[in-house]
Coordinates of C-alpha atoms in Angstrom, one line a residue:
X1 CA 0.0 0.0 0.0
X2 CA 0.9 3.3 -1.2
X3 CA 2.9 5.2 1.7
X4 CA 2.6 2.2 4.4
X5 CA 6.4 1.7 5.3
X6 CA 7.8 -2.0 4.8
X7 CA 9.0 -3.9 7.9
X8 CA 12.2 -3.6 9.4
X9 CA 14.4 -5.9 7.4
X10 CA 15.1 -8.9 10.1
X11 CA 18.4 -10.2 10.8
X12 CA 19.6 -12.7 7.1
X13 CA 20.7 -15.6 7.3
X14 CA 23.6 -16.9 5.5
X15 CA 23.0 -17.4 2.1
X16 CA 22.7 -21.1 1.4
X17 CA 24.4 -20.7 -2.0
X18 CA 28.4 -21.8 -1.8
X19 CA 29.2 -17.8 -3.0
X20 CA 26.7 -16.4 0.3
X21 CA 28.8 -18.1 3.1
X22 CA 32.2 -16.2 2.7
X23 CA 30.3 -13.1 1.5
X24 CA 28.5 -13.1 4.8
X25 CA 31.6 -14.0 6.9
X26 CA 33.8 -11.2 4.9
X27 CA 30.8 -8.4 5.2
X28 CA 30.2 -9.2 8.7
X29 CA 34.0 -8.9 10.2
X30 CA 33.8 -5.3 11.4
X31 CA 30.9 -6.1 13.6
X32 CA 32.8 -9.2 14.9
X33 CA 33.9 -8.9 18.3
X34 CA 37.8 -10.1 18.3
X35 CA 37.6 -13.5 19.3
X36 CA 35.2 -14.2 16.5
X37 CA 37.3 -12.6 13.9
X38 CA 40.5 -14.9 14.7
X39 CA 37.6 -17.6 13.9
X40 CA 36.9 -15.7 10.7
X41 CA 40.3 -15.6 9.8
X42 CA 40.5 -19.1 10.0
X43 CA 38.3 -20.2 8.0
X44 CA 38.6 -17.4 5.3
X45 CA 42.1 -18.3 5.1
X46 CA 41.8 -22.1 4.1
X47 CA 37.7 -22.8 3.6
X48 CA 38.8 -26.4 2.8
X49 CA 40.7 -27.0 5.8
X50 CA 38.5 -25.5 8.0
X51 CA 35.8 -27.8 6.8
X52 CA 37.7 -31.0 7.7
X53 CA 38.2 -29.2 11.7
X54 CA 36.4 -30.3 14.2
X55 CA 34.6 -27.4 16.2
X56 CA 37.5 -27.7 19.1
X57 CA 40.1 -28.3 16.6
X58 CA 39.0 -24.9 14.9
X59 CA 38.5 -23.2 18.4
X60 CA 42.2 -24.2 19.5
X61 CA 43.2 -23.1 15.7
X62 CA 41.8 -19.4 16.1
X63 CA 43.1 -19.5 19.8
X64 CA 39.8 -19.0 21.5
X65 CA 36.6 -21.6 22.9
X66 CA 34.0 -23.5 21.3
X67 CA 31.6 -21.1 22.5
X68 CA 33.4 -18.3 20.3
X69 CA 33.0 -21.3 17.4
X70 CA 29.0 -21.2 18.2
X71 CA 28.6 -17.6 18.7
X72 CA 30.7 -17.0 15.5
X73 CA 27.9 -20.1 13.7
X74 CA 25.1 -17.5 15.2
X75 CA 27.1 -14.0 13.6
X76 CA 27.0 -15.6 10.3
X77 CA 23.4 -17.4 10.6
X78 CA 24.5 -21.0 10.1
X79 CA 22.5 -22.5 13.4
X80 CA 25.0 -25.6 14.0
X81 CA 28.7 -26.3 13.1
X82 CA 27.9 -29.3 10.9
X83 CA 26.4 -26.9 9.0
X84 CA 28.8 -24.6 8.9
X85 CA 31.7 -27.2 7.7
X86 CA 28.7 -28.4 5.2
X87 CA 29.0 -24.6 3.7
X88 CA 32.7 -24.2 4.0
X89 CA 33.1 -27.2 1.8
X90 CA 30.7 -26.0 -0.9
X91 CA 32.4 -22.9 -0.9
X92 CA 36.0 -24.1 -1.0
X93 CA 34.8 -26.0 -3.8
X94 CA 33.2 -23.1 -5.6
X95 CA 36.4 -21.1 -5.1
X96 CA 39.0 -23.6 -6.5
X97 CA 36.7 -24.5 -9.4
X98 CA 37.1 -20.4 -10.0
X99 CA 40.9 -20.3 -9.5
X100 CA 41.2 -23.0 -12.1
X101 CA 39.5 -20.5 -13.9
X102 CA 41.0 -17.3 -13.3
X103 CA 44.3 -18.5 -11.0
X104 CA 44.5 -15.0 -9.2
X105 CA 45.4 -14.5 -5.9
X106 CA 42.8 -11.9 -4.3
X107 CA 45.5 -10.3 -2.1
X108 CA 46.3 -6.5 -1.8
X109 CA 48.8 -4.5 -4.2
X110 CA 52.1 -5.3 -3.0
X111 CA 55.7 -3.1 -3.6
X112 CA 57.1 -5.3 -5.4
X113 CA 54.2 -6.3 -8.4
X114 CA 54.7 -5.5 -11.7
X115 CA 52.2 -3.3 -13.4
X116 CA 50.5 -6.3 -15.7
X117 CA 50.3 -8.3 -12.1
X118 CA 48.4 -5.2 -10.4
X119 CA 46.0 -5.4 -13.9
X120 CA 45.0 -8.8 -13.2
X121 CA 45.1 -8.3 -9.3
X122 CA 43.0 -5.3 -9.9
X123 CA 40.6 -7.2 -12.4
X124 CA 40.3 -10.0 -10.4
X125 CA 39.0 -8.8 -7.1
X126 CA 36.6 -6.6 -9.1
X127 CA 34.9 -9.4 -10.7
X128 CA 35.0 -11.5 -6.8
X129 CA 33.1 -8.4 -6.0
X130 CA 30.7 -8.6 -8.1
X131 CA 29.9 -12.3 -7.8
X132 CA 29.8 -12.5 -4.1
X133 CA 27.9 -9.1 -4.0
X134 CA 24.9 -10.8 -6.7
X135 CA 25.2 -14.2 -4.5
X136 CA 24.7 -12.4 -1.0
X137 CA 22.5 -10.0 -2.5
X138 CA 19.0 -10.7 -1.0
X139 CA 16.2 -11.0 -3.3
X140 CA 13.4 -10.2 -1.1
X141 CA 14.3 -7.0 0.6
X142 CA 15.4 -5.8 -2.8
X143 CA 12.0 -6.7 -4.4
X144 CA 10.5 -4.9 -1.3
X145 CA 13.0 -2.0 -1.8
X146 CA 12.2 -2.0 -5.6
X147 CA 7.9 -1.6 -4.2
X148 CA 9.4 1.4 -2.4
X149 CA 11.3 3.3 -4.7
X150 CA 8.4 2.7 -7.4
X151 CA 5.5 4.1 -5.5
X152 CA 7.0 6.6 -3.8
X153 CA 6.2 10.3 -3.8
X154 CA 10.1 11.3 -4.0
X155 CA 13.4 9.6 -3.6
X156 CA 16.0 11.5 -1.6
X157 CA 19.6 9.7 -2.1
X158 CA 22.3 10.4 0.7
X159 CA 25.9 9.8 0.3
X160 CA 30.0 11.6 1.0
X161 CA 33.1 10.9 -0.9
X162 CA 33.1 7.7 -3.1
X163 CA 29.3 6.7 -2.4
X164 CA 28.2 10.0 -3.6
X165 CA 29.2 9.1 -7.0
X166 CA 26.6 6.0 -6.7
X167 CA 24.2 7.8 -5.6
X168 CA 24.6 10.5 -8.3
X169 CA 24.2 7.6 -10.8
X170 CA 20.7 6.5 -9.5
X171 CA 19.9 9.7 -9.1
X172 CA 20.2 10.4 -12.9
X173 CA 18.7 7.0 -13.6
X174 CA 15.9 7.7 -12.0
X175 CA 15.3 11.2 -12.9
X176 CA 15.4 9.9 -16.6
X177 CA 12.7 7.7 -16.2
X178 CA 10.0 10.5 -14.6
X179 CA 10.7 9.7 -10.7
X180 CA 11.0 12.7 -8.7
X181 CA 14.8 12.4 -7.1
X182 CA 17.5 13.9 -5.4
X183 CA 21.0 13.7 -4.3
X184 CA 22.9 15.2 -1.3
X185 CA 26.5 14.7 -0.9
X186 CA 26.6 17.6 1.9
X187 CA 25.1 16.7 4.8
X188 CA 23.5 20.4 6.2
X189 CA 21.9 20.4 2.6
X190 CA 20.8 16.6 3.3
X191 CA 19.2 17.2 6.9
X192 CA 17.8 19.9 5.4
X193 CA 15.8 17.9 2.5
X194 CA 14.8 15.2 5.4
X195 CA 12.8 18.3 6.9
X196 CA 10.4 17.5 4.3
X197 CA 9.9 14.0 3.7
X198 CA 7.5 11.9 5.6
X199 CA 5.0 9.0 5.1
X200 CA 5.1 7.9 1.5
X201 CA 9.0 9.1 0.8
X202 CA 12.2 7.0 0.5
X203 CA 15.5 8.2 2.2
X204 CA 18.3 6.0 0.6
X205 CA 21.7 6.1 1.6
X206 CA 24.8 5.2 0.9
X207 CA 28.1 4.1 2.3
X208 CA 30.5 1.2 2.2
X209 CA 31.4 1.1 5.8
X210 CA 27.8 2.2 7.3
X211 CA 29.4 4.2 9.7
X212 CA 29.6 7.8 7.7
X213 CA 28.1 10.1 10.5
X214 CA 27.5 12.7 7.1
X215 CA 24.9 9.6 5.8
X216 CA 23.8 8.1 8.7
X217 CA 22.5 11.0 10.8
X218 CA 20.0 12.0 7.5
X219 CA 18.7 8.6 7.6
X220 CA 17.8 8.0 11.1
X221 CA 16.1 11.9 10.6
X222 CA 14.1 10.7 7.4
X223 CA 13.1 8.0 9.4
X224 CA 11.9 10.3 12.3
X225 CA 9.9 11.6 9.8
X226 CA 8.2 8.4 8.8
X227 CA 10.0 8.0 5.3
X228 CA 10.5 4.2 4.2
X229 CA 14.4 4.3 4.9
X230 CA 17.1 2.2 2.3
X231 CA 20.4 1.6 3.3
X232 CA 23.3 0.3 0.8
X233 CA 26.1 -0.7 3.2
X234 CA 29.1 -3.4 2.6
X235 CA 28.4 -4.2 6.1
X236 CA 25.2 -5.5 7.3
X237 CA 25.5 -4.5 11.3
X238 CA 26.6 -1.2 10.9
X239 CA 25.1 1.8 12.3
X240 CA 23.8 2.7 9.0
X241 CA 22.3 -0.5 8.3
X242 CA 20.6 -0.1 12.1
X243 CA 18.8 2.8 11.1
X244 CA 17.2 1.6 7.7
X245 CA 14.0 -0.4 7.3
X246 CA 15.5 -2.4 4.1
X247 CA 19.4 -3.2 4.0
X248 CA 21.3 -4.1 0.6
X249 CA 24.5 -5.6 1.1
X250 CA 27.7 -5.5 -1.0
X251 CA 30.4 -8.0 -0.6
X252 CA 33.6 -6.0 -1.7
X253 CA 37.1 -6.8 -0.2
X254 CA 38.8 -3.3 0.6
X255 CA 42.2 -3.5 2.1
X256 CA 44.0 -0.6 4.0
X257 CA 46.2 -0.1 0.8
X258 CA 43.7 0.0 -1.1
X259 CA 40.3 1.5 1.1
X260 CA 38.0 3.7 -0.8
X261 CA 38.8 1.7 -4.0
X262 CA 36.7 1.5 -7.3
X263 CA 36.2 -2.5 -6.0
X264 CA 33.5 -1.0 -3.6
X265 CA 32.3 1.4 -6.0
X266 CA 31.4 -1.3 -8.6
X267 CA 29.5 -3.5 -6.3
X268 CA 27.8 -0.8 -5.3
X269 CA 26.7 0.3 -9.1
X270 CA 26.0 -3.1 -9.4
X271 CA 23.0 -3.4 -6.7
X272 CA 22.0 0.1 -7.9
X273 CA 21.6 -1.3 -11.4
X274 CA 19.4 -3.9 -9.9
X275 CA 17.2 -1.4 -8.3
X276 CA 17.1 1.1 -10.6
X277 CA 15.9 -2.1 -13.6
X278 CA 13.4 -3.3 -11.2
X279 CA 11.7 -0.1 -10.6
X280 CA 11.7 0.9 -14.5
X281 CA 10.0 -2.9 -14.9
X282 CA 6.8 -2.0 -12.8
X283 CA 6.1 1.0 -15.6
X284 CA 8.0 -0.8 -18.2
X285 CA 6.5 1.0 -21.3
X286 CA 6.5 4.4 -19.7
X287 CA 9.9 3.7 -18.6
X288 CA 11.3 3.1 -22.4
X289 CA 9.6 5.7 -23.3
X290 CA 11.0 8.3 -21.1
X291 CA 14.6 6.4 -21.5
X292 CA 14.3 7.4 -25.6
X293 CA 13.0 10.7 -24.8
X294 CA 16.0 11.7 -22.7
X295 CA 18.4 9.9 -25.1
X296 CA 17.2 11.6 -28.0
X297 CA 17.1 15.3 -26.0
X298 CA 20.8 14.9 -26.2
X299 CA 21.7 12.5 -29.1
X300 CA 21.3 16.0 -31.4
X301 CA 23.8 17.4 -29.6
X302 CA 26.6 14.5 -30.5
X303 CA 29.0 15.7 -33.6
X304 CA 28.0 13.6 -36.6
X305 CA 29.9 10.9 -37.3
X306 CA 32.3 11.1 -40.6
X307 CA 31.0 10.7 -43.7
X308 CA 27.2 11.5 -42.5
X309 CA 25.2 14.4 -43.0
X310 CA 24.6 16.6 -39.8
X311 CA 20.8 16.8 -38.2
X312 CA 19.0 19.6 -37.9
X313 CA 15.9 20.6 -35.3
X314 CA 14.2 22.4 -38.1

């Protein structure tokens, strides 16, 4: 129903699919306490290894308890442990069937790589990105953010720094196709534009870490004022993904080296592309429409190509 808010997106389990259990171990590391993350690193380091443990072999591995082993099961959303060696195995699987593939180690740039090496390392971990960001990405609350976006009365997109180049790309998207939206990369001008929203509106923002005070204060204030609240966040229990009533996830690998970098950025486009197609589907011939309208108000403008006449508007 037309302005009735969605429920809160509950807490995910892990995806069943071999892709969704690192994807969901990787995005959920920040919120880890430190015990938990030694766990993590185990297991990320050698799936297949980790699979063959027995839950006190892999709790004397990380150097903490079983009970770390079980909390770390709960973090992820596996229930048991058999399960969780069930889904490291699938994944190890999944992952040396892609090295044979594409043998690329997904490790940061290093001092000593040549410059075809940081190609294909570059390459590489942008492709992983996208993968585990489609495999972890969860179909219903993006169908239920897609309901949202369609039928509201405006879109108001938040994001700083890399994320406001995202946003800036759905923002244009969906201004082509006749939705009323806007973009605020500073964050007076976005508390500003929350003023305004209520009942009926979306507030989406933006941000890889979920912890950008300049995104997440405008969110939690659009949802004060009863707007259906989106948040696009590489980590699923940050304080940005708190605040929102729907959550999409990435699954990008940043590294300090290498923080802020285009990796994140693509994932990112990538669920936005998924949004921004779904909502053009609901009015799929006004939609076109509109998209060859605003193609042609510019194609005129193009210089014409060699050995063809120019248009005229006359």
């Amino acid at each position: 129903m037309a302005g009735q808010k969605p429920p809160r997106t509950p807490a995910r389990p892990a995806d069943e699919s071999p892709a969704g259990t690192l994807a969901r171990i990787r995005a959920e590391l920040p919120a880890m306490a430190p015990s938990e993350r030694r766990v993590a690193d185990v297991v990320l380091a050698d799936p297949a290894q980790a699979s063959e443990l027995s839950i006190s072999a892999l709790g004397r591995r990380a150097d903490t308890s079983v009970a770390t082993v079980m909390r770390f099961c709960r973090t992820i959303g596996i229930t048991n442990y058999p399960q969780l060696r069930l889904a490291l195995a699938a994944a190890a699987a999944r992952e040396h069937a892609l090295d044979g593939e594409r043998p690329m180690p997904s490790t940061d740039i290093s001092a000593t790589d040549t410059l075809s090496e940081i190609v294909e390392k570059i390459v590489y971990n942008e492709v992983r990105a996208l993968e585990d960001s489609g495999a972890g990405l969860d179909i219903d609350v993006l169908g239920r953010a897609v309901d949202a976006v369609a039928g509201a009365r405006r879109i108001d997109i938040f994001g700083v720094g890399a994320s406001a180049f995202v946003g800036q790309d759905l923002h244009q998207k969906l201004h082509r196709i006749g939705h009323m939206a806007f973009i605020w990369t500073d964050r007076h001008a976005a508390l500003t534009a929350t003023a305004l929203l209520g009942p009926g509106d979306v507030a989406l923002a933006i941000s890889h870490s979920g912890e950008t005070e300049d995104t997440v204060e405008p969110l939690q204030a659009a949802a004060a004022r009863g707007a259906t609240t989106i948040a696009l966040t590489n980590v699923p229990r940050s304080a940005l993904a708190r605040s929102a009533d729907l959550v999409l996830t990435t699954c990008a690998r940043e590294t300090p080296f290498r923080s802020g970098a285009t990796v994140s950025r693509i994932a990112q486009l990538a669920v936005v592309d998924c949004l921004f197609v779904g909502v053009a589907q609901r009015g799929f011939d006004a939609a076109t429409a509109a998209l060859h309208e605003t193609y042609e108000a510019v194609r005129r403008r193009r210089p014409p190509q060699p050995g063809r006449r120019a248009q005229t508007t006359d």
